[in-house]
Short mmCIF file of C-alpha atoms in Angstrom, two decimals:
data_model
loop_
_atom_site.label_atom_id
_atom_site.label_comp_id
_atom_site.label_asym_id
_atom_site.label_seq_id
_atom_site.Cartn_x
_atom_site.Cartn_y
_atom_site.Cartn_z
CA UNK A 1 -2.64 26.57 4.11
CA UNK A 2 -2.94 23.93 6.60
CA UNK A 3 0.01 22.11 8.48
CA UNK A 4 0.35 19.64 11.01
CA UNK A 5 2.73 16.75 12.16
CA UNK A 6 2.60 13.81 14.67
CA UNK A 7 4.96 11.30 15.77
CA UNK A 8 4.76 8.48 18.20
CA UNK A 9 6.43 8.79 21.31
CA UNK A 10 8.74 5.92 21.62
CA UNK A 11 10.74 4.94 19.78
CA UNK A 12 10.47 7.75 17.22
CA UNK A 13 10.00 5.73 14.42
CA UNK A 14 7.94 7.68 12.01
CA UNK A 15 6.32 10.84 11.60
CA UNK A 16 3.50 12.10 9.74
CA UNK A 17 2.36 15.53 8.24
CA UNK A 18 -0.24 17.21 6.02
CA UNK A 19 0.66 20.30 4.56
CA UNK A 20 -1.43 21.85 1.86
CA UNK A 21 -2.58 18.68 0.17
CA UNK A 22 0.90 17.11 0.66
CA UNK A 23 0.99 14.18 3.19
CA UNK A 24 4.16 13.54 4.36
CA UNK A 25 5.68 10.30 6.09
CA UNK A 26 8.95 10.12 7.40
CA UNK A 27 10.38 6.93 8.36
CA UNK A 28 13.65 6.75 10.99
CA UNK A 29 13.52 2.93 10.66
CA UNK A 30 11.67 0.40 8.85
CA UNK A 31 7.82 0.18 9.92
CA UNK A 32 6.32 -2.41 12.08
CA UNK A 33 2.88 -3.68 11.19
CA UNK A 34 1.41 -1.35 14.13
CA UNK A 35 3.11 1.52 12.31
CA UNK A 36 1.92 0.72 8.84
CA UNK A 37 -1.78 0.41 10.62
CA UNK A 38 -1.52 4.05 12.03
CA UNK A 39 0.09 5.74 9.03
CA UNK A 40 -2.81 4.33 7.11
CA UNK A 41 -5.21 5.76 9.24
CA UNK A 42 -3.49 9.07 9.36
CA UNK A 43 -3.57 9.14 5.55
CA UNK A 44 -7.20 8.30 5.13
CA UNK A 45 -7.86 11.09 7.58
CA UNK A 46 -5.88 13.40 5.65
CA UNK A 47 -7.60 12.44 2.56
CA UNK A 48 -11.03 13.23 4.03
CA UNK A 49 -9.95 16.53 5.10
CA UNK A 50 -9.71 17.34 1.54
CA UNK A 51 -11.73 14.68 -0.47
CA UNK A 52 -9.50 14.88 -3.41
CA UNK A 53 -6.36 12.95 -4.13
CA UNK A 54 -3.15 14.23 -2.26
CA UNK A 55 0.24 14.40 -3.01
CA UNK A 56 2.57 12.10 -0.83
CA UNK A 57 6.19 12.47 0.21
CA UNK A 58 7.53 9.29 1.49
CA UNK A 59 11.10 9.87 3.39
CA UNK A 60 13.57 7.48 4.60
CA UNK A 61 15.70 9.15 7.26
CA UNK A 62 19.61 8.85 6.55
CA UNK A 63 20.22 6.59 9.34
CA UNK A 64 17.36 4.13 8.52
CA UNK A 65 18.09 0.58 8.23
CA UNK A 66 17.07 -1.06 4.90
CA UNK A 67 13.65 -2.78 5.35
CA UNK A 68 13.56 -6.48 5.34
CA UNK A 69 11.12 -8.51 2.85
CA UNK A 70 8.18 -8.21 5.02
CA UNK A 71 8.69 -4.71 6.02
CA UNK A 72 9.07 -4.01 2.11
CA UNK A 73 6.03 -5.94 1.42
CA UNK A 74 3.86 -3.86 4.17
CA UNK A 75 5.13 -0.49 2.52
CA UNK A 76 4.10 -1.68 -1.12
CA UNK A 77 0.90 -2.94 0.23
CA UNK A 78 0.13 0.43 1.70
CA UNK A 79 0.88 2.21 -1.37
CA UNK A 80 -0.98 -0.18 -3.24
CA UNK A 81 -3.99 -0.03 -0.89
CA UNK A 82 -4.11 3.85 -1.06
CA UNK A 83 -2.74 4.61 -4.78
CA UNK A 84 -6.42 5.58 -5.68
CA UNK A 85 -6.14 8.48 -3.29
CA UNK A 86 -2.67 9.88 -4.32
CA UNK A 87 -2.20 12.10 -7.60
CA UNK A 88 1.75 11.74 -7.11
CA UNK A 89 4.05 9.83 -5.11
CA UNK A 90 7.49 11.36 -4.27
CA UNK A 91 10.09 8.99 -2.58
CA UNK A 92 12.98 10.71 -0.73
CA UNK A 93 15.75 8.59 0.51
CA UNK A 94 18.18 11.06 2.39
CA UNK A 95 21.96 10.41 2.69
CA UNK A 96 25.05 10.65 0.42
CA UNK A 97 26.74 7.67 1.32
CA UNK A 98 27.46 4.61 -1.05
CA UNK A 99 24.84 2.56 0.90
CA UNK A 100 22.26 5.29 0.14
CA UNK A 101 22.74 5.45 -3.20
CA UNK A 102 22.59 1.65 -3.57
CA UNK A 103 19.46 1.95 -1.76
CA UNK A 104 17.88 4.26 -4.24
CA UNK A 105 18.96 2.11 -7.22
CA UNK A 106 17.26 -0.79 -5.46
CA UNK A 107 13.97 1.40 -4.58
CA UNK A 108 14.20 2.55 -8.25
CA UNK A 109 14.12 -1.25 -9.58
CA UNK A 110 11.42 -2.33 -7.00
CA UNK A 111 9.14 0.62 -8.20
CA UNK A 112 9.75 -0.74 -12.17
CA UNK A 113 9.25 -4.50 -11.27
CA UNK A 114 6.20 -3.61 -8.89
CA UNK A 115 4.78 -1.41 -11.71
CA UNK A 116 4.26 1.63 -9.09
CA UNK A 117 6.91 3.43 -11.16
CA UNK A 118 5.41 6.25 -13.41
CA UNK A 119 6.92 9.52 -14.33
CA UNK A 120 3.49 11.06 -14.01
CA UNK A 121 2.73 9.30 -10.60
CA UNK A 122 6.21 7.99 -8.60
CA UNK A 123 9.60 9.67 -8.60
CA UNK A 124 12.65 8.98 -6.61
CA UNK A 125 14.44 11.85 -4.94
CA UNK A 126 18.00 12.41 -3.39
CA UNK A 127 16.92 15.81 -2.08
CA UNK A 128 13.90 17.35 -0.77
CA UNK A 129 14.28 20.53 -2.62
CA UNK A 130 14.08 18.51 -5.99
CA UNK A 131 10.40 17.68 -4.83
CA UNK A 132 9.12 21.35 -4.60
CA UNK A 133 8.99 22.29 -8.40
CA UNK A 134 6.62 19.11 -8.79
CA UNK A 135 4.26 20.27 -6.16
CA UNK A 136 4.24 23.73 -7.63
CA UNK A 137 3.20 22.28 -11.12
CA UNK A 138 0.64 19.73 -9.73
CA UNK A 139 -1.13 21.75 -6.90
CA UNK A 140 -0.32 25.00 -8.35
CA UNK A 141 0.92 26.29 -4.89
CA UNK A 142 4.51 27.43 -3.78
CA UNK A 143 6.11 24.10 -3.62
CA UNK A 144 9.28 25.64 -1.89
CA UNK A 145 7.02 27.02 0.88
CA UNK A 146 5.53 23.14 1.38
CA UNK A 147 9.19 22.07 1.76
CA UNK A 148 10.45 24.89 3.75
CA UNK A 149 7.12 24.12 6.23
CA UNK A 150 8.05 20.30 6.06
CA UNK A 151 11.56 21.13 7.21
CA UNK A 152 10.27 23.19 10.20
CA UNK A 153 8.30 20.35 11.01
CA UNK A 154 10.93 17.76 11.01
CA UNK A 155 9.30 15.80 8.11
CA UNK A 156 12.33 16.58 5.78
CA UNK A 157 15.93 17.30 6.34
#
């Protein structure tokens, strides 16, 4: 099993990691164009390490602001440009406040409108543990172990 995680030094806006064919992106705040460029580069490097489609887990931290229109467009462009390299996409929006529940509803609607949503491709989650069974099924690995390792690396809460 391969695992690594990296983060930018200041501000700690995002963290990426690769654990056994699962690429994690954790956003602590909405991304800048430079953040998106670096994350795209890291994702392509992760894909090259395996030369097959990866499962991707995109995490929004519970303290993250809602991205503005330009930032949302950048995030969707990142996903669209890399869709051929992704076998499944899991969006994890952490937090239990009303604001987080509303964000999940809005994100679900955006996925449907932009036609990214597909039960066989993209799913929205409230808890990291909900992702583990999908990873187990798709990759034939211990999804609980991957989520556990992602917690140790600070990629999910």
